[in-house]
Tab-separated table of N, CA and C in Angstrom:
chain	number	residue	atom	x	y	z
A	1042	MET	N	161.383	84.553	31.872
A	1042	MET	CA	159.871	84.415	30.993
A	1042	MET	C	158.803	84.988	31.483
A	1043	ALA	N	157.676	85.767	31.314
A	1043	ALA	CA	156.752	86.023	31.670
A	1043	ALA	C	155.439	85.136	31.390
A	1044	ILE	N	154.886	84.444	31.812
A	1044	ILE	CA	153.420	83.512	31.822
A	1044	ILE	C	152.235	84.303	31.719
A	1045	ILE	N	151.352	84.726	30.350
A	1045	ILE	CA	150.391	85.104	30.381
A	1045	ILE	C	149.250	84.649	30.912
A	1046	ASN	N	148.607	85.046	31.453
A	1046	ASN	CA	147.639	84.585	32.145
A	1046	ASN	C	146.108	84.811	31.576
A	1047	LYS	N	145.911	85.585	30.722
A	1047	LYS	CA	144.706	85.763	29.715
A	1047	LYS	C	145.260	86.060	28.525
A	1048	PRO	N	143.776	85.475	27.617
A	1048	PRO	CA	143.943	86.091	25.705
A	1048	PRO	C	144.730	87.111	25.577
A	1049	SER	N	144.881	87.240	25.154
A	1049	SER	CA	145.422	88.627	24.459
A	1049	SER	C	144.756	89.073	23.517
A	1050	LEU	N	144.146	90.788	23.814
A	1050	LEU	CA	143.164	91.564	22.620
A	1050	LEU	C	143.759	91.692	21.265
A	1051	THR	N	142.403	91.474	20.180
A	1051	THR	CA	143.156	91.808	19.249
A	1051	THR	C	142.872	93.280	18.854
A	1052	GLU	N	143.496	93.865	18.090
A	1052	GLU	CA	143.655	95.171	17.570
A	1052	GLU	C	142.023	95.515	17.500
A	1053	ASN	N	141.360	94.860	16.958
A	1053	ASN	CA	139.670	95.539	17.201
A	1053	ASN	C	138.808	95.491	18.323
A	1054	GLN	N	139.512	94.389	19.485
A	1054	GLN	CA	139.122	94.318	20.539
A	1054	GLN	C	139.674	95.655	21.523
A	1055	LEU	N	140.624	95.940	21.022
A	1055	LEU	CA	141.101	97.080	21.979
A	1055	LEU	C	140.534	98.418	22.042
A	1056	ALA	N	140.293	98.448	19.947
A	1056	ALA	CA	139.667	99.574	19.716
A	1056	ALA	C	138.088	100.225	20.377
A	1057	GLU	N	138.006	98.609	20.653
A	1057	GLU	CA	136.264	99.048	21.174
A	1057	GLU	C	136.677	98.905	22.569
A	1058	ARG	N	137.886	98.753	23.268
A	1058	ARG	CA	137.119	98.356	25.109
A	1058	ARG	C	137.797	99.944	24.640
A	1059	TRP	N	138.017	100.937	23.950
A	1059	TRP	CA	138.546	101.922	24.633
A	1059	TRP	C	137.751	103.101	24.449
A	1060	GLY	N	137.063	102.862	22.802
A	1060	GLY	CA	136.779	103.893	22.252
A	1060	GLY	C	137.405	104.559	21.087
A	1061	LEU	N	138.289	103.760	20.409
A	1061	LEU	CA	139.227	104.309	20.069
A	1061	LEU	C	139.232	103.836	17.804
A	1062	SER	N	139.040	104.464	17.796
A	1062	SER	CA	139.480	103.732	15.887
A	1062	SER	C	140.705	102.667	16.014
A	1063	ILE	N	140.513	102.176	15.083
A	1063	ILE	CA	141.118	100.756	14.699
A	1063	ILE	C	142.488	102.218	14.264
A	1064	LYS	N	142.470	102.801	13.015
A	1064	LYS	CA	143.539	103.610	12.875
A	1064	LYS	C	143.961	104.279	14.058
A	1065	THR	N	143.946	104.895	15.052
A	1065	THR	CA	144.337	105.457	16.150
A	1065	THR	C	145.161	104.554	16.782
A	1066	LEU	N	145.018	103.315	16.888
A	1066	LEU	CA	145.997	102.159	17.523
A	1066	LEU	C	147.235	101.736	16.443
A	1067	GLN	N	146.746	102.439	15.458
A	1067	GLN	CA	147.440	101.733	14.172
A	1067	GLN	C	148.707	103.177	14.265
A	1068	ASP	N	148.384	104.061	14.237
A	1068	ASP	CA	149.321	105.528	13.743
A	1068	ASP	C	149.577	105.844	15.567
A	1069	TRP	N	149.321	105.068	16.590
A	1069	TRP	CA	150.205	105.172	17.430
A	1069	TRP	C	151.407	103.810	17.504
A	1070	ARG	N	151.557	102.884	16.776
A	1070	ARG	CA	152.189	101.638	16.660
A	1070	ARG	C	153.399	102.538	15.818
A	1071	ARG	N	152.727	102.982	14.881
A	1071	ARG	CA	153.892	103.756	14.381
A	1071	ARG	C	154.856	104.932	14.542
A	1072	LYS	N	153.842	105.682	15.425
A	1072	LYS	CA	154.961	106.523	16.275
A	1072	LYS	C	155.539	105.775	17.571
A	1073	GLY	N	154.973	104.587	17.739
A	1073	GLY	CA	155.988	104.475	19.105
A	1073	GLY	C	155.355	104.756	20.209
A	1074	THR	N	154.454	105.512	19.992
A	1074	THR	CA	153.648	106.084	21.269
A	1074	THR	C	152.270	104.284	21.601
A	1075	GLY	N	151.839	104.658	22.912
A	1075	GLY	CA	150.780	103.739	22.943
A	1075	GLY	C	151.234	102.827	23.760
A	1076	VAL	N	150.492	101.861	23.987
A	1076	VAL	CA	150.861	100.042	24.894
A	1076	VAL	C	151.340	99.633	24.251
A	1077	ALA	N	151.850	98.794	24.602
A	1077	ALA	CA	152.649	97.909	23.852
A	1077	ALA	C	152.605	96.799	23.347
A	1078	TYR	N	152.321	96.186	22.185
A	1078	TYR	CA	151.888	94.618	21.685
A	1078	TYR	C	152.873	94.235	21.103
A	1079	LEU	N	152.919	92.958	21.148
A	1079	LEU	CA	153.148	91.859	20.199
A	1079	LEU	C	152.969	91.316	19.039
A	1080	LYS	N	153.907	91.193	17.925
A	1080	LYS	CA	153.321	91.258	16.518
A	1080	LYS	C	153.734	90.232	15.989
A	1081	LEU	N	152.863	89.252	15.463
A	1081	LEU	CA	153.384	87.339	15.542
A	1081	LEU	C	152.999	87.315	13.887
A	1082	CYS	N	153.700	87.212	13.059
A	1082	CYS	CA	153.012	87.468	11.843
A	1082	CYS	C	153.748	88.513	11.630
A	1083	LYS	N	151.935	88.401	10.619
A	1083	LYS	CA	150.767	90.245	11.302
A	1083	LYS	C	150.254	90.225	11.441
A	1084	ALA	N	149.733	89.182	12.925
A	1084	ALA	CA	148.780	88.978	13.910
A	1084	ALA	C	149.318	90.419	14.626
A	1085	ILE	N	148.713	91.111	15.000
A	1085	ILE	CA	148.705	92.612	16.446
A	1085	ILE	C	148.122	91.458	17.584
A	1086	ARG	N	148.531	91.776	18.845
A	1086	ARG	CA	148.156	91.777	19.621
A	1086	ARG	C	148.861	92.171	21.175
A	1087	TYR	N	147.367	92.423	21.572
A	1087	TYR	CA	148.368	93.300	22.814
A	1087	TYR	C	147.591	92.255	24.235
A	1088	PRO	N	148.759	91.621	25.047
A	1088	PRO	CA	148.553	91.559	25.842
A	1088	PRO	C	147.448	91.937	27.555
A	1089	HIS	N	145.986	90.761	27.847
A	1089	HIS	CA	146.042	91.850	28.985
A	1089	HIS	C	146.359	92.779	29.776
A	1090	GLU	N	147.411	91.755	30.392
A	1090	GLU	CA	148.149	92.385	31.626
A	1090	GLU	C	148.763	93.846	31.143
A	1091	ILE	N	149.768	94.715	30.001
A	1091	ILE	CA	150.383	94.859	29.715
A	1091	ILE	C	148.984	96.314	29.550
A	1092	VAL	N	147.685	95.975	28.898
A	1092	VAL	CA	146.758	96.635	28.587
A	1092	VAL	C	145.992	97.046	30.273
A	1093	GLU	N	145.533	96.762	31.069
A	1093	GLU	CA	145.114	96.763	32.405
A	1093	GLU	C	146.667	98.094	32.985
A	1094	LYS	N	147.801	97.041	32.518
A	1094	LYS	CA	148.870	98.566	33.479
A	1094	LYS	C	149.070	99.337	32.449
A	1095	TYR	N	148.606	99.701	31.670
A	1095	TYR	CA	149.238	101.168	30.350
A	1095	TYR	C	147.687	101.257	31.142
A	1096	GLU	N	146.726	101.360	31.122
A	1096	GLU	CA	145.606	102.010	31.876
A	1096	GLU	C	145.535	102.694	33.414
A	1097	THR	N	146.098	101.299	34.117
A	1097	THR	CA	145.830	102.230	35.282
A	1097	THR	C	147.743	103.359	35.148
A	1098	GLU	N	148.676	103.710	34.789
A	1098	GLU	CA	149.504	104.165	34.926
A	1098	GLU	C	148.627	105.183	34.045
A	1099	HIS	N	147.861	105.381	32.984
A	1099	HIS	CA	146.824	106.960	32.669
A	1099	HIS	C	146.114	107.013	33.317
A	1100	MET	N	145.549	107.099	34.173
A	1100	MET	CA	144.313	107.260	34.928
A	1100	MET	C	144.737	108.192	35.415
A	1101	THR	N	143.548	109.312	35.122
A	1101	THR	CA	143.728	110.465	35.566
A	1101	THR	C	142.454	110.933	36.572
A	1102	GLY	N	142.737	112.180	37.052
A	1102	GLY	CA	141.311	112.512	37.847
A	1102	GLY	C	141.100	111.908	39.086
A	1103	GLY	N	139.782	111.835	39.769
A	1103	GLY	CA	139.198	111.594	40.499
A	1103	GLY	C	139.421	111.984	41.798
A	1104	ALA	N	138.958	110.835	43.084
A	1104	ALA	CA	139.315	111.145	44.342
A	1104	ALA	C	140.713	110.634	44.619
A	1105	GLN	N	141.799	111.333	45.489
A	1105	GLN	CA	143.128	111.616	45.749
A	1105	GLN	C	143.139	110.701	46.915
């Protein structure tokens, strides 16, 4: 079992971090795309480690 060291991001926090609308994150979840998330009852949470890994994996451009 993985131990999560940082608190998870809420839907609002991730939308703000990425400059997206909450609706975009909701659409991604509905389509099964985007970053993995936890659903705890009705609360949606995005673990920091998973968000950071997703960002790294989807980084493009820049110096190689």
